[in-house]
Amino acid sequence: MTAVELLAGAVEVVAVFFAAYSLAINTSFAILTVLAAVNTWRHTRRVDFAGYDETFGEPVSLGISILMPAYNEEQTIVASVQAMRALRYPDFEVIVVDDGSTDATVAQLIDAFGLVRAPLVVDDAVPMRGDVLDTWVAPGGDTGLVLVRKTNGGKADALNVGLNAARKELVCMVDADSLLDPDALLHVARPFAEDPTGVVAAGGVVRVANDSTVRRGRVVRPGMPRSLLARIQFVEYVRAFLVGRAGWSQAGGLLIISGAFGLFRADVVRTLGGLATDCIGEDAELVVRLHRWLGDSGTDGRVVFVTEPVAWTEVPEDRATLSRQRRRWHRGLTEVFARHRGMLLRPRYGVIGMLTLPWFWAFELMAPVVELAGLAFFGVVLVVLGLQVTGAVDTPLVDGWIVVVLLGCAVSYAVLVSLLALLADELTFRRYLSVRDVLRAILATVQEHVGYRQLTAWWCCRGLIDGLRGSQQVWGEMKRRGFSAEE
Amino acid sequence: MQTSASASAQLAWILFAVFTGLALLCALALLALRGVRRGARGRGDRRRGELRADVLDALLGGREESGQATARLAARRGPAWDRTAEVLVDLLPKVRGEARDRALDLLRCRGAATRALRETRSRRSVTRCRGAYTLGALGAREHAGRLIELLADPASSVRRVAARALGAVGDETAVEPLLTLFDRDSHLQRDLGFALVNIGLGASPQLRRVVLDDVDEAQQPDRGHDLPTSGAAVLAASVLGMLGDPGAVPALVEGVHGGRPALVLACVRALGEIESPAGLPALEAALGADQHSTRIAAATSIVAMGSASAIPALVAAVETDDPTLSRAAATALLRLGAAGRDALTSSGSRYAAEAVALADLRSAS
């Protein structure tokens, strides 16, 4: 074989690898979409008979402690807490943990709710890094709203303090800027009520709230974001949550619950030692560690995804904030894998070890690397094509048309998977967008592949490197526009 | 090699065409679906608005207004009546008195129970759920037998709905089948408890029997006490407490004295809920139980009856510094008034200080 033939062969092999990878990742997403649709369809058809209203009259319902870590949230904290307190559930408390805010977050809360100082016990079941400064309760000694002030120690540490202050059997971890649907707790708590010893954690859907109409902390009318970046993230969230989480839950392999909205058995989280404060992706790390503990201890427990409850969150609309976020998320994922790589392909961890983790490794963790490598390969191919066309190279190394068509296949298949996710969402979600908004979402599935995917792949790769090097993480500020309010 | 390359090219083109075609179809389907649903929703909103107005008038209006609205609703046929029936059935658990009676009359005169019964025989589990749910909402006692049969349905969702419906119907013949279901479907515990409580005091004799049977089993020689307590017995004891039946006290006392640990705990809690003085000696005996949780439950139950004899045990519980137990014990001590508060004040526990501070805030407000 000549060197040219070898080179041509190598190019072909590499091209086949990228094509096969693209086929595999999109096919797996398509399968997850079908599973998610089944999961959601079943849930939707039964929700009419779920008896949620009867929950209020039931003799026993598990109490929930909502843990809200807050850092410099003066713009939104009062509205967020008001909305949380107005959730429909028979027995719950809201614990705001202020992580050393330097703005008026604490003053706003004390003033808005008339909080009074009280010597509440924050025990040490879970290690804490920061110091608890003081504790406050609602007037009249009402522990339905509690504020714990602490020195700065990060979000995970704030959640651990909240865990130590919690009085209820279940803990719900939310972001301070999350907006929950009024019945979110009723829905997400149901698996625990049905199977108190079996279910250890449950997650719900997180949707994009940008340019939705919000009234008193409630999304009353979902909207399509006006910014292109946010619109593309809208599609991403539908794909990731509806498909990624619901699909995996249906397959019995749900790996991750969003930090924006997750419900856990408090005793189990305390047994695990709370959240890791030395890990960026503390929410994902907790659930993976939970799976590890279930496997190691032989405990029969399940992590489930509930399609109905919805949390809404604001996504970044500028590149700088988005890049920091994606870099941070991917660093978190890298750290999780580094810590728990011993779970990979181990039968004792069931579907999680044998299927979910390998899938995440191949198609979440390494996907940005493969994507960038594919981009580089495509760039090389274009250069070689150019050389062939100009006659600088006599022997044809690359069939240009095949490469272009293969690339087209990869993109069209990915677009198809996103559209399937949107279609599944349209069939099962009960809050609907206008026809124009749906059209914009459809366009976003294509626009995602013109620059956005490439940029996020680059940011994720940097996050991967950060995670492998253990670099110092700087969270940075997220520019918030806030939600549009209806008068 | 050239043949292979052209085959690859052909395959690539085919795949590209297929994916692109499917994507276009998907996009069109999405747009069409949204458009159709938007139109249907608009029409649906208008229809729902009219229907709601008539339903409210029929259930809550004055005699003449109600009569006219009822006549309009009763005149509906086909899908229009189906929507009306759905709204009425949905409202049944939420209304009381004359409004509920009017809704029931309207549904029954249109054969809602017969239709619901037919639905319980559908091949589709969701339809069987709807039928069972409707029978329960209608309080169709005459069809309790069918609901009991549905407790053996292959779909767990149907079994759940049937259990709740039996509670809504309130037929005592369902008690034993419900308790039997617990052994098969322990994850239906909440629904079964709900149903048994709703059946009411009529369930009490059978529930007491289940508790006593478990005690008898525990008393058997040869490892009787080593076997786990029947979950149904624990459920029965819990429900007896929720029912607050003083007639259940002797059975619960038996459970405290002779039951296995899980049943002892459930009986202690139940006696606390019933608050009958006849149960006090058994509760005082339970202060010396092996299980920590049982001792606490006994102490709080005694406090619930206003007896100060449990103060030392409760103070000890506060000082364990176990968050759940300490707080429960502190709350119980405060309920005893000055004696309990004095005991808390002299305790060095953080939970005691917390409880006293919160009590002060409450009394100051």
Coordinates of C-alpha atoms in Angstrom, one line a residue, chain A residues 1 5 8-9 12 23 45-46 48-51 53-55 57-61 116-124 137-143 164-167 190 193-196 399 401-402 405-406 408-410 412-413 415-416 419-420 422-435 438-439 442, chain B residues 1 4-6 8-9 11-20 22-24 26-31 33-38 41 86 90 93-94 124-127 129-131 133 155 157 160-161 164 186-191 193-194 197 242 321 323-324 327 350-355 357-359 361-363 365:
Chain A
M1 CA 0.0 0.0 0.0
E5 CA -3.6 5.0 0.0
A8 CA -6.9 7.9 2.3
G9 CA -7.8 4.8 4.3
E12 CA -12.0 7.1 5.7
L23 CA -25.5 7.9 14.6
R45 CA -53.6 9.9 31.7
R46 CA -53.5 9.0 35.3
D48 CA -57.0 13.0 36.8
F49 CA -57.4 10.2 39.3
A50 CA -54.4 11.0 41.4
G51 CA -56.5 12.6 44.1
D53 CA -56.8 17.6 46.4
E54 CA -57.4 14.7 48.8
T55 CA -53.8 15.0 50.0
G57 CA -57.4 15.8 54.0
E58 CA -55.2 12.8 54.4
P59 CA -54.2 11.7 57.9
V60 CA -50.6 11.2 57.0
S61 CA -48.5 13.3 54.6
V116 CA -37.6 37.9 64.4
R117 CA -34.4 36.4 65.8
A118 CA -34.8 33.1 67.6
P119 CA -32.3 30.6 68.9
L120 CA -33.1 27.7 66.5
V121 CA -31.0 24.7 66.7
V122 CA -28.9 24.0 63.6
D123 CA -27.3 20.7 64.5
D124 CA -24.2 19.2 63.0
V137 CA -38.3 33.0 62.2
A138 CA -41.6 34.4 61.0
P139 CA -43.6 36.5 63.5
G140 CA -45.3 34.6 66.3
G141 CA -42.6 31.9 66.4
D142 CA -43.9 30.5 63.1
T143 CA -41.2 28.1 61.9
N164 CA -29.1 20.6 59.5
A165 CA -31.8 23.1 60.2
A166 CA -34.6 21.1 58.5
R167 CA -37.3 19.6 60.6
R190 CA -46.4 11.6 45.6
A193 CA -46.1 8.8 49.8
E194 CA -46.8 5.8 47.6
D195 CA -43.5 4.1 48.5
P196 CA -42.1 5.7 51.6
D399 CA -14.4 12.4 -1.6
W401 CA -19.4 15.1 -1.5
I402 CA -19.4 12.1 0.9
V405 CA -23.3 14.5 3.0
L406 CA -22.1 12.7 6.2
G408 CA -25.5 16.8 6.6
C409 CA -26.7 13.4 8.0
A410 CA -25.3 14.2 11.4
S412 CA -30.3 16.5 10.1
Y413 CA -30.5 13.6 12.5
V415 CA -32.3 18.3 14.3
L416 CA -34.8 15.4 13.9
L419 CA -38.0 18.1 16.8
L420 CA -39.1 14.7 18.2
L422 CA -40.5 19.2 20.9
L423 CA -43.3 17.0 19.4
A424 CA -43.3 14.8 22.5
D425 CA -43.5 17.9 24.7
E426 CA -46.4 19.4 22.6
L427 CA -48.3 16.1 23.0
T428 CA -47.9 15.9 26.8
F429 CA -47.3 19.3 28.3
R430 CA -50.3 21.2 29.3
R431 CA -49.2 24.8 29.0
Y432 CA -49.0 25.8 25.4
L433 CA -47.1 28.2 23.2
S434 CA -48.5 30.2 20.3
V435 CA -48.0 28.8 16.7
V438 CA -43.5 26.9 18.0
L439 CA -42.1 28.0 14.7
I442 CA -38.4 24.7 15.3
Chain B
M1 CA -13.0 -0.3 -3.4
S4 CA -17.6 0.2 -1.7
A5 CA -17.1 3.9 -1.9
S6 CA -20.1 4.4 -4.1
S8 CA -21.2 4.3 1.1
A9 CA -22.1 7.4 -0.8
L11 CA -26.1 5.1 1.9
A12 CA -25.1 8.5 3.1
W13 CA -27.4 10.2 0.6
I14 CA -30.3 7.9 1.6
L15 CA -29.8 8.6 5.2
F16 CA -29.6 12.3 4.6
A17 CA -32.8 12.3 2.6
V18 CA -34.6 10.2 5.3
F19 CA -33.5 12.3 8.2
T20 CA -34.2 15.5 6.4
L22 CA -38.6 13.1 8.7
A23 CA -37.4 16.3 10.2
L24 CA -39.6 18.3 7.8
C26 CA -42.0 16.5 12.3
A27 CA -41.8 20.2 11.9
L28 CA -45.1 20.3 9.9
A29 CA -46.7 17.9 12.4
L30 CA -45.7 20.2 15.3
L31 CA -47.1 23.3 13.6
L33 CA -50.8 20.2 16.0
R34 CA -50.3 23.5 17.7
G35 CA -52.6 25.2 15.2
V36 CA -55.4 22.6 15.6
R37 CA -55.1 22.6 19.4
R38 CA -55.1 26.4 19.6
R41 CA -58.7 25.3 22.8
E86 CA -66.9 15.1 33.8
D90 CA -64.9 16.5 39.4
P93 CA -65.6 15.8 46.3
K94 CA -65.4 19.6 46.6
R124 CA -58.2 -0.1 29.0
S125 CA -56.9 0.5 32.5
V126 CA -57.4 4.3 32.4
T127 CA -61.1 3.8 31.6
C129 CA -59.8 4.0 36.7
R130 CA -62.4 6.5 35.5
G131 CA -65.2 4.2 36.2
Y133 CA -63.4 7.0 40.4
A155 CA -53.2 -2.6 37.0
S157 CA -53.4 2.3 39.3
R160 CA -55.4 2.4 44.0
V161 CA -58.4 4.2 42.6
R164 CA -60.0 5.2 47.4
S186 CA -47.9 -2.4 50.7
H187 CA -47.1 0.7 48.6
L188 CA -50.8 1.5 48.6
Q189 CA -50.6 2.1 52.3
R190 CA -51.5 5.7 52.1
D191 CA -54.5 5.0 49.9
G193 CA -55.4 4.2 55.2
F194 CA -57.4 7.0 53.5
V197 CA -60.6 6.2 57.7
M242 CA -57.2 8.2 63.5
D321 CA -30.3 15.9 71.3
P323 CA -33.6 16.5 66.5
T324 CA -36.8 14.7 65.9
R327 CA -38.4 18.6 69.4
R350 CA -30.5 23.5 73.0
Y351 CA -33.8 22.1 71.9
A352 CA -35.4 23.1 75.2
A353 CA -34.1 26.6 74.8
E354 CA -35.5 26.6 71.2
A355 CA -38.9 25.4 72.3
A357 CA -38.1 30.8 72.8
L358 CA -40.6 29.9 70.2
A359 CA -43.3 29.5 72.8
L361 CA -42.8 34.4 70.6
R362 CA -46.1 32.8 70.1
S363 CA -47.5 34.1 73.4
S365 CA -47.8 37.8 69.2

